Tab-separated table of C-alpha atoms and ligand atoms in Angstrom:
chain	number	residue	atom	x	y	z
K	8	MET	CA	52.887	28.710	-55.115
K	9	ALA	CA	49.500	29.596	-53.737
K	10	PHE	CA	45.946	28.507	-54.431
K	11	PRO	CA	44.659	27.405	-56.935
K	12	VAL	CA	47.965	25.689	-57.876
K	13	THR	CA	48.466	24.532	-54.307
K	14	ARG	CA	45.590	22.491	-52.923
K	15	LEU	CA	46.469	20.825	-49.608
K	16	ARG	CA	43.323	18.731	-49.813
K	17	ARG	CA	44.830	16.726	-52.737
K	18	LEU	CA	46.796	14.584	-50.284
K	19	ARG	CA	43.800	14.069	-48.009
K	20	ARG	CA	41.455	12.672	-50.634
K	21	THR	CA	41.733	8.945	-49.850
K	22	ALA	CA	42.775	6.806	-46.896
K	23	GLU	CA	45.729	5.528	-48.957
K	24	LEU	CA	47.019	9.014	-49.680
K	25	ARG	CA	46.547	10.089	-46.077
K	26	ASN	CA	48.431	7.045	-44.873
K	27	LEU	CA	51.283	7.714	-47.314
K	28	VAL	CA	51.890	11.223	-45.994
K	29	CYS	CA	51.288	10.415	-42.339
K	30	GLU	CA	54.017	12.119	-40.270
K	31	THR	CA	53.534	10.432	-36.906
K	32	ARG	CA	52.918	6.742	-36.371
K	33	LEU	CA	52.018	4.948	-33.194
K	34	THR	CA	53.310	1.463	-32.527
K	35	PRO	CA	52.890	-0.683	-29.422
K	36	ASP	CA	56.718	-0.775	-29.025
K	37	ALA	CA	56.492	2.683	-27.537
K	38	PHE	CA	54.077	1.761	-24.767
K	39	VAL	CA	54.646	0.990	-21.105
K	40	TYR	CA	51.695	-0.382	-19.130
K	41	PRO	CA	51.384	0.660	-15.451
K	42	MET	CA	50.319	-2.050	-12.998
K	43	PHE	CA	49.389	-2.023	-9.301
K	44	VAL	CA	50.420	-5.085	-7.341
K	45	CYS	CA	48.871	-5.966	-3.980
K	46	PRO	CA	49.173	-8.782	-1.416
K	47	GLY	CA	47.033	-11.904	-1.520
K	48	GLU	CA	46.093	-14.492	-4.090
K	49	GLY	CA	43.485	-14.331	-6.807
K	50	VAL	CA	42.892	-10.642	-6.058
K	51	ARG	CA	41.493	-8.493	-8.870
K	52	LYS	CA	40.166	-5.364	-7.186
K	53	ALA	CA	38.750	-2.735	-9.524
K	54	VAL	CA	39.904	0.872	-9.181
K	55	GLY	CA	36.683	2.888	-9.221
K	56	SER	CA	38.003	5.975	-10.961
K	57	MET	CA	39.969	3.993	-13.566
K	58	PRO	CA	37.759	1.601	-15.554
K	59	GLY	CA	39.686	-1.528	-16.564
K	60	VAL	CA	42.494	-0.905	-14.039
K	61	PHE	CA	42.882	-3.239	-11.057
K	62	ASN	CA	44.908	-3.900	-7.935
K	63	LEU	CA	46.302	-7.346	-8.736
K	64	SER	CA	47.887	-9.941	-6.498
K	65	VAL	CA	51.158	-11.366	-7.803
K	66	ASP	CA	49.528	-14.400	-9.470
K	67	GLU	CA	46.967	-12.220	-11.272
K	68	ALA	CA	49.631	-9.649	-12.181
K	69	VAL	CA	51.662	-12.373	-13.862
K	70	LYS	CA	48.644	-13.327	-15.994
K	71	GLU	CA	48.124	-9.714	-16.939
K	72	ALA	CA	51.825	-9.282	-17.726
K	73	ARG	CA	51.618	-12.241	-20.081
K	74	GLU	CA	48.674	-10.655	-21.876
K	75	VAL	CA	50.437	-7.289	-22.123
K	76	HIS	CA	53.492	-8.944	-23.655
K	77	SER	CA	51.446	-10.993	-26.119
K	78	LEU	CA	49.848	-7.777	-27.387
K	79	GLY	CA	53.277	-6.487	-28.413
K	80	VAL	CA	53.681	-4.064	-25.512
K	81	PRO	CA	57.319	-4.463	-24.453
K	82	SER	CA	57.209	-3.137	-20.909
K	83	VAL	CA	55.255	-2.663	-17.691
K	84	ILE	CA	55.918	-0.286	-14.791
K	85	LEU	CA	55.144	-1.694	-11.359
K	86	PHE	CA	53.643	0.091	-8.358
K	87	GLY	CA	53.122	-1.627	-5.022
K	88	LEU	CA	50.458	-1.639	-2.341
K	89	PRO	CA	52.233	-2.996	0.734
K	90	ASP	CA	50.353	-4.820	3.505
K	91	LYS	CA	51.626	-2.266	6.002
K	92	LYS	CA	53.060	1.226	5.912
K	93	ASP	CA	55.494	2.897	8.313
K	94	GLU	CA	57.697	5.993	8.680
K	95	VAL	CA	60.709	4.560	6.844
K	96	ALA	CA	58.928	2.914	3.885
K	97	THR	CA	60.086	-0.581	4.791
K	98	GLY	CA	57.804	-2.099	2.159
K	99	ALA	CA	59.664	-0.244	-0.584
K	100	TRP	CA	63.079	-1.802	0.046
K	101	ALA	CA	62.272	-5.054	1.862
K	102	GLU	CA	63.572	-8.132	0.113
K	103	ASP	CA	60.085	-9.647	0.169
K	104	GLY	CA	58.407	-6.328	-0.730
K	105	ILE	CA	55.357	-6.643	-2.920
K	106	VAL	CA	57.011	-5.268	-6.079
K	107	GLN	CA	60.088	-7.409	-5.451
K	108	GLN	CA	57.828	-10.493	-5.305
K	109	ALA	CA	56.020	-9.481	-8.484
K	110	ALA	CA	59.294	-8.789	-10.283
K	111	ARG	CA	60.697	-12.218	-9.442
K	112	ALA	CA	57.514	-13.934	-10.604
K	113	MET	CA	57.264	-11.937	-13.824
K	114	LYS	CA	60.945	-12.460	-14.690
K	115	ARG	CA	60.410	-16.178	-14.290
K	116	GLU	CA	57.070	-16.422	-16.119
K	117	VAL	CA	57.360	-13.689	-18.788
K	118	PRO	CA	61.104	-13.350	-19.328
K	119	GLY	CA	60.843	-11.202	-22.459
K	120	LEU	CA	58.930	-8.427	-20.750
K	121	LEU	CA	60.928	-5.349	-19.674
K	122	LEU	CA	60.184	-4.541	-16.053
K	123	MET	CA	60.274	-0.949	-14.863
K	124	GLY	CA	60.120	-0.235	-11.161
K	125	ASP	CA	58.657	3.063	-9.992
K	126	VAL	CA	60.922	4.165	-7.161
K	127	CYS	CA	59.110	6.280	-4.612
K	128	LEU	CA	58.291	6.121	-0.925
K	129	CYS	CA	54.731	7.516	-0.825
K	130	GLU	CA	52.960	4.172	-1.239
K	131	TYR	CA	54.982	2.745	1.661
K	132	MET	CA	54.957	5.670	4.109
K	133	SER	CA	52.143	5.952	6.668
K	134	HIS	CA	51.975	9.704	5.919
K	135	GLY	CA	51.859	9.225	2.138
K	136	HIS	CA	54.693	11.642	1.284
K	137	CYS	CA	57.457	10.768	-1.173
K	138	GLY	CA	60.271	11.322	1.356
K	139	ILE	CA	61.018	11.241	5.061
K	140	VAL	CA	58.868	13.649	7.083
K	141	LYS	CA	60.289	15.649	9.943
K	142	SER	CA	58.179	17.837	12.147
K	143	ALA	CA	59.460	21.385	12.308
K	144	PRO	CA	60.644	23.341	14.081
K	145	GLN	CA	59.826	21.827	17.500
K	146	SER	CA	61.253	18.394	16.898
K	147	LEU	CA	64.033	19.105	14.411
K	148	GLY	CA	66.695	16.558	15.118
K	149	ALA	CA	64.156	13.917	16.043
K	150	ALA	CA	64.467	11.024	13.640
K	151	VAL	CA	60.982	10.944	12.227
K	152	ALA	CA	57.718	12.083	13.655
K	153	ALA	CA	54.090	11.161	13.712
K	154	PRO	CA	51.940	13.252	11.364
K	155	PRO	CA	52.223	16.816	12.637
K	156	ALA	CA	49.189	18.557	14.036
K	157	VAL	CA	49.413	21.589	11.793
K	158	LYS	CA	49.897	21.426	8.047
K	159	THR	CA	52.848	23.780	8.004
K	160	ASP	CA	54.642	22.064	10.884
K	161	TYR	CA	56.619	19.634	8.795
K	162	GLU	CA	59.315	19.266	6.213
K	163	ILE	CA	60.044	16.568	3.627
K	164	VAL	CA	63.717	15.962	4.302
K	165	ASN	CA	65.703	15.712	1.085
K	166	ASP	CA	69.094	14.184	1.817
K	167	ALA	CA	67.965	11.592	4.358
K	168	SER	CA	65.389	10.345	1.837
K	169	LEU	CA	68.087	9.621	-0.756
K	170	GLU	CA	69.419	6.686	1.223
K	171	LEU	CA	65.995	4.999	1.256
K	172	LEU	CA	65.484	5.645	-2.461
K	173	ALA	CA	68.913	4.183	-3.246
K	174	ARG	CA	68.255	1.162	-1.044
K	175	THR	CA	64.886	0.638	-2.769
K	176	SER	CA	66.491	0.823	-6.210
K	177	VAL	CA	69.147	-1.785	-5.396
K	178	SER	CA	66.524	-4.076	-3.881
K	179	LEU	CA	64.294	-3.780	-6.966
K	180	ALA	CA	67.143	-4.365	-9.402
K	181	ASN	CA	68.238	-7.425	-7.430
K	182	ALA	CA	64.691	-8.762	-7.664
K	183	GLY	CA	64.733	-8.506	-11.457
K	184	ILE	CA	63.545	-4.981	-12.234
K	185	ASP	CA	65.271	-4.016	-15.497
K	186	ILE	CA	64.822	-0.240	-15.392
K	187	ILE	CA	64.801	1.942	-12.269
K	188	ALA	CA	62.345	4.845	-12.522
K	189	PRO	CA	62.558	7.308	-9.601
K	190	SER	CA	59.435	9.486	-9.286
K	191	ASP	CA	59.984	11.150	-5.905
K	192	MET	CA	61.513	14.470	-7.085
K	193	MET	CA	64.106	14.720	-4.293
K	194	ASP	CA	67.226	16.640	-5.393
K	195	GLY	CA	70.194	14.415	-6.115
K	196	ARG	CA	68.331	11.152	-6.204
K	197	VAL	CA	69.513	10.065	-9.632
K	198	GLY	CA	73.150	10.430	-8.557
K	199	ALA	CA	72.526	8.654	-5.271
K	200	ILE	CA	70.731	5.800	-7.035
K	201	ARG	CA	73.437	5.495	-9.728
K	202	ARG	CA	76.172	5.264	-7.081
K	203	ALA	CA	74.248	2.684	-5.057
K	204	LEU	CA	73.510	0.547	-8.121
K	205	ASP	CA	77.151	0.691	-9.230
K	206	ASP	CA	78.419	-0.123	-5.731
K	207	ALA	CA	76.134	-3.165	-5.738
K	208	GLY	CA	77.602	-4.280	-9.071
K	209	LEU	CA	74.428	-3.340	-10.955
K	210	ILE	CA	76.329	-1.257	-13.487
K	211	ASN	CA	74.057	-2.250	-16.376
K	212	THR	CA	70.745	-1.233	-14.799
K	213	PRO	CA	69.479	1.920	-16.557
K	214	ILE	CA	67.701	4.801	-14.839
K	215	LEU	CA	64.608	6.387	-16.365
K	216	SER	CA	64.188	9.535	-14.336
K	217	TYR	CA	60.821	11.211	-13.819
K	218	ALA	CA	62.874	14.346	-14.431
K	219	ALA	CA	60.167	16.944	-14.941
K	220	LYS	CA	57.301	15.829	-12.756
K	221	PHE	CA	54.737	18.490	-12.002
K	222	ALA	CA	52.592	18.813	-8.873
K	223	SER	CA	49.349	17.942	-10.607
K	224	GLY	CA	45.664	17.495	-9.944
K	225	TYR	CA	45.725	14.848	-12.665
K	226	TYR	CA	47.210	12.293	-10.241
K	227	GLY	CA	43.932	12.008	-8.316
K	228	PRO	CA	42.759	8.582	-9.534
K	229	PHE	CA	46.271	7.122	-9.131
K	230	ARG	CA	46.228	7.955	-5.451
K	231	GLU	CA	43.150	5.749	-5.143
K	232	ALA	CA	44.777	3.009	-7.239
K	233	ALA	CA	48.040	3.089	-5.266
K	234	ASP	CA	46.572	4.196	-1.938
K	235	SER	CA	49.249	6.892	-1.808
K	236	ALA	CA	47.440	10.157	-1.037
K	237	PRO	CA	49.382	12.361	1.400
K	238	GLN	CA	47.695	12.348	4.822
K	239	PHE	CA	48.426	16.062	5.288
K	240	GLY	CA	49.650	18.870	3.056
K	241	ASP	CA	50.501	18.342	-0.605
K	242	ARG	CA	53.490	17.636	-2.837
K	243	ARG	CA	54.242	21.208	-3.949
K	244	SER	CA	57.485	21.456	-1.975
K	245	TYR	CA	59.060	18.711	-4.088
K	246	GLN	CA	57.115	18.290	-7.339
K	247	MET	CA	57.344	21.119	-9.873
K	248	ASP	CA	55.136	24.156	-10.318
K	249	GLY	CA	53.117	23.750	-13.529
K	250	ALA	CA	53.973	27.320	-14.478
K	251	ASN	CA	57.686	26.657	-14.973
K	252	ILE	CA	59.150	25.339	-18.220
K	253	HIS	CA	62.662	26.804	-17.757
K	254	GLU	CA	62.895	25.114	-14.380
K	255	ALA	CA	61.751	21.876	-16.039
K	256	MET	CA	64.778	22.101	-18.354
K	257	ARG	CA	67.042	22.585	-15.312
K	258	GLU	CA	65.509	19.534	-13.617
K	259	ILE	CA	66.158	17.429	-16.718
K	260	GLU	CA	69.686	18.781	-17.112
K	261	ALA	CA	70.479	17.982	-13.471
K	262	ASP	CA	69.227	14.418	-13.831
K	263	ILE	CA	71.278	13.897	-16.999
K	264	GLU	CA	74.388	15.175	-15.212
K	265	GLU	CA	73.710	12.768	-12.354
K	266	GLY	CA	73.552	9.848	-14.758
K	267	ALA	CA	69.987	9.390	-15.999
K	268	ASP	CA	69.845	7.171	-19.095
K	269	MET	CA	66.342	8.256	-20.075
K	270	ILE	CA	64.153	11.151	-19.002
K	271	MET	CA	60.437	11.638	-18.494
K	272	VAL	CA	57.900	14.446	-18.514
K	273	LYS	CA	54.731	13.936	-16.458
K	274	PRO	CA	51.770	14.466	-16.869
K	275	ALA	CA	51.712	14.333	-20.679
K	276	MET	CA	48.864	16.178	-22.391
K	277	PRO	CA	48.793	19.277	-20.159
K	278	TYR	CA	52.590	19.551	-20.674
K	279	LEU	CA	53.043	18.853	-24.408
K	280	ASP	CA	55.099	22.041	-24.706
K	281	VAL	CA	57.509	20.725	-22.074
K	282	ILE	CA	57.811	17.446	-23.993
K	283	ALA	CA	58.516	19.350	-27.213
K	284	ALA	CA	61.089	21.603	-25.536
K	285	ALA	CA	62.840	18.610	-23.960
K	286	ARG	CA	62.899	16.806	-27.315
K	287	GLU	CA	64.476	19.852	-28.944
K	288	ARG	CA	67.108	20.293	-26.275
K	289	PHE	CA	68.213	16.827	-25.099
K	290	GLU	CA	69.394	13.751	-26.983
K	291	LEU	CA	68.299	11.071	-24.490
K	292	PRO	CA	65.324	8.789	-25.010
K	293	LEU	CA	62.322	10.819	-23.878
K	294	ALA	CA	59.294	9.334	-22.139
K	295	ALA	CA	55.970	10.889	-21.216
K	296	TYR	CA	53.445	9.609	-18.682
K	297	GLN	CA	49.795	9.905	-19.655
K	298	VAL	CA	48.619	9.901	-16.052
K	299	SER	CA	45.559	8.573	-14.299
K	300	GLY	CA	43.525	11.792	-14.528
K	301	GLU	CA	44.135	12.106	-18.261
K	302	PHE	CA	42.868	8.551	-18.651
K	303	ALA	CA	39.921	9.022	-16.269
K	304	MET	CA	38.693	12.148	-18.074
K	305	ILE	CA	38.529	10.361	-21.403
K	306	GLU	CA	36.856	7.340	-19.838
K	307	ALA	CA	34.264	9.448	-18.027
K	308	ALA	CA	33.357	11.465	-21.108
K	309	ALA	CA	33.150	8.298	-23.190
K	310	GLN	CA	30.894	6.602	-20.625
K	311	ASN	CA	28.545	9.544	-20.944
K	312	GLY	CA	28.515	9.141	-24.703
K	313	TRP	CA	30.066	12.575	-25.131
K	314	ILE	CA	33.134	11.476	-27.084
K	315	GLU	CA	34.168	8.441	-29.117
K	316	ARG	CA	36.406	6.608	-26.705
K	317	ASP	CA	38.770	4.767	-29.068
K	318	ARG	CA	39.144	7.721	-31.341
K	319	VAL	CA	40.040	10.109	-28.515
K	320	MET	CA	42.317	7.486	-26.959
K	321	MET	CA	44.361	7.245	-30.166
K	322	GLU	CA	44.319	11.002	-30.726
K	323	SER	CA	45.619	11.589	-27.199
K	324	LEU	CA	48.489	9.133	-27.694
K	325	LEU	CA	49.259	10.583	-31.101
K	326	SER	CA	49.531	14.073	-29.640
K	327	ILE	CA	52.064	12.873	-27.062
K	328	ARG	CA	54.077	11.086	-29.751
K	329	ARG	CA	53.952	14.108	-32.059
K	330	ALA	CA	55.162	16.391	-29.277
K	331	GLY	CA	58.293	14.255	-29.203
K	332	ALA	CA	57.963	11.454	-26.668
K	333	SER	CA	59.359	8.176	-27.965
K	334	ILE	CA	58.157	6.198	-24.937
K	335	ILE	CA	54.613	6.567	-23.573
K	336	LEU	CA	53.534	5.261	-20.179
K	337	THR	CA	49.782	4.830	-20.509
K	338	TYR	CA	46.828	2.948	-19.055
K	339	TYR	CA	45.741	2.610	-22.694
K	340	ALA	CA	48.759	0.472	-23.632
K	341	LYS	CA	46.754	-2.738	-24.017
K	342	ASP	CA	43.706	-1.225	-25.723
K	343	ALA	CA	45.765	0.880	-28.096
K	344	ALA	CA	47.985	-2.085	-28.960
K	345	LYS	CA	44.836	-4.092	-29.789
K	346	LEU	CA	43.612	-1.360	-32.128
K	347	LEU	CA	47.014	-1.044	-33.793
K	348	GLY	CA	47.033	-4.838	-33.976
U	11	LIG	C1	54.451	8.326	-6.985
U	11	LIG	C2	53.764	8.443	-8.307
U	11	LIG	C3	52.591	9.127	-8.639
U	11	LIG	C4	52.325	8.837	-9.969
U	11	LIG	C5	53.355	8.017	-10.423
U	11	LIG	N1	54.248	7.805	-9.399
U	11	LIG	C6	51.660	9.921	-7.803
U	11	LIG	C7	52.101	11.164	-7.180
U	11	LIG	O1	53.189	11.659	-7.370
U	11	LIG	O2	51.283	11.678	-6.407
U	11	LIG	C8	51.133	9.317	-10.745
U	11	LIG	C9	50.700	8.439	-11.869
U	11	LIG	C10	49.307	8.663	-12.357
U	11	LIG	O3	48.590	9.587	-11.927
U	11	LIG	O4	48.878	7.882	-13.219
U	11	LIG	N2	55.180	9.429	-6.622
U	12	LIG	ZN1	55.715	9.378	-4.395
């Protein structure tokens, strides 16, 4: 039945009609708020490229966590800025690591809040890579090496990194982290983490795998927030090539086989097709991470008066939801929850 019988504008005439036929709804239950925890007390250090985002000491992070929870946002994901970095990421798995401290405090003070722990080594390694670095080929066999002189003279060692990731996961879960979220992109890490958690008796701790994580320019502001920029080279030998959607499906499939309970696509808006394809193909809860650069672009344009900030914020989240993500990690969690009120 074509025009003039069919008039699609009939259902757009009033706000009530539009609301009735709305196909995609955002609720704060879907949001996860990322937080950056640092040493000290009373610290609230602004991240220049991310307005409204701070490095928070544990006491301040607890206050923020309370606010997040009171807004109806069910979960936070924690990143740590350790007081020192080394070549074996001690700060990631130490019992008194910064995220471990924050997790204990938040569990005690805001017990209803779901705590996700980002599991990666880059924030804790002096070289800023997500795994163990070995110089190559001269010093192959040497345990670990100082940053190599030439960019191509190194390798991020896969299998040796798994042990540190597994150790980190067990340490975080023991400190009260509810959901383990590995973001390193080493092969086999979900399986290694699942085995380590189970061996430690942590059989009920779920894994949300950053399954399809692309090597992306959109992580720029995060690397300032988490002080995790690689000191040499880049992450292209472990994170995915943005050109590859079939490979993204293989990454997700592998993580599911290894025992992932939930999967993630990251970044979100530049990869909405990957989110949609994953939704179509897999039955697990699907998350998407609206990353720092996505957030910073909207903020910068809004500060210039070029776009309406709140409107674009909600439209961006809606697009991620519509593509098929049921869980959205976003720096807008608090502000969007306030608007949805
Ligand atoms: C650590 C990690 C990164 C992000 C989340 N976990 C940075 C990276 O891989 O370089 C990015 C998050 C963001 O940009 O908001 N591996
Ligand atoms: Zn990393």
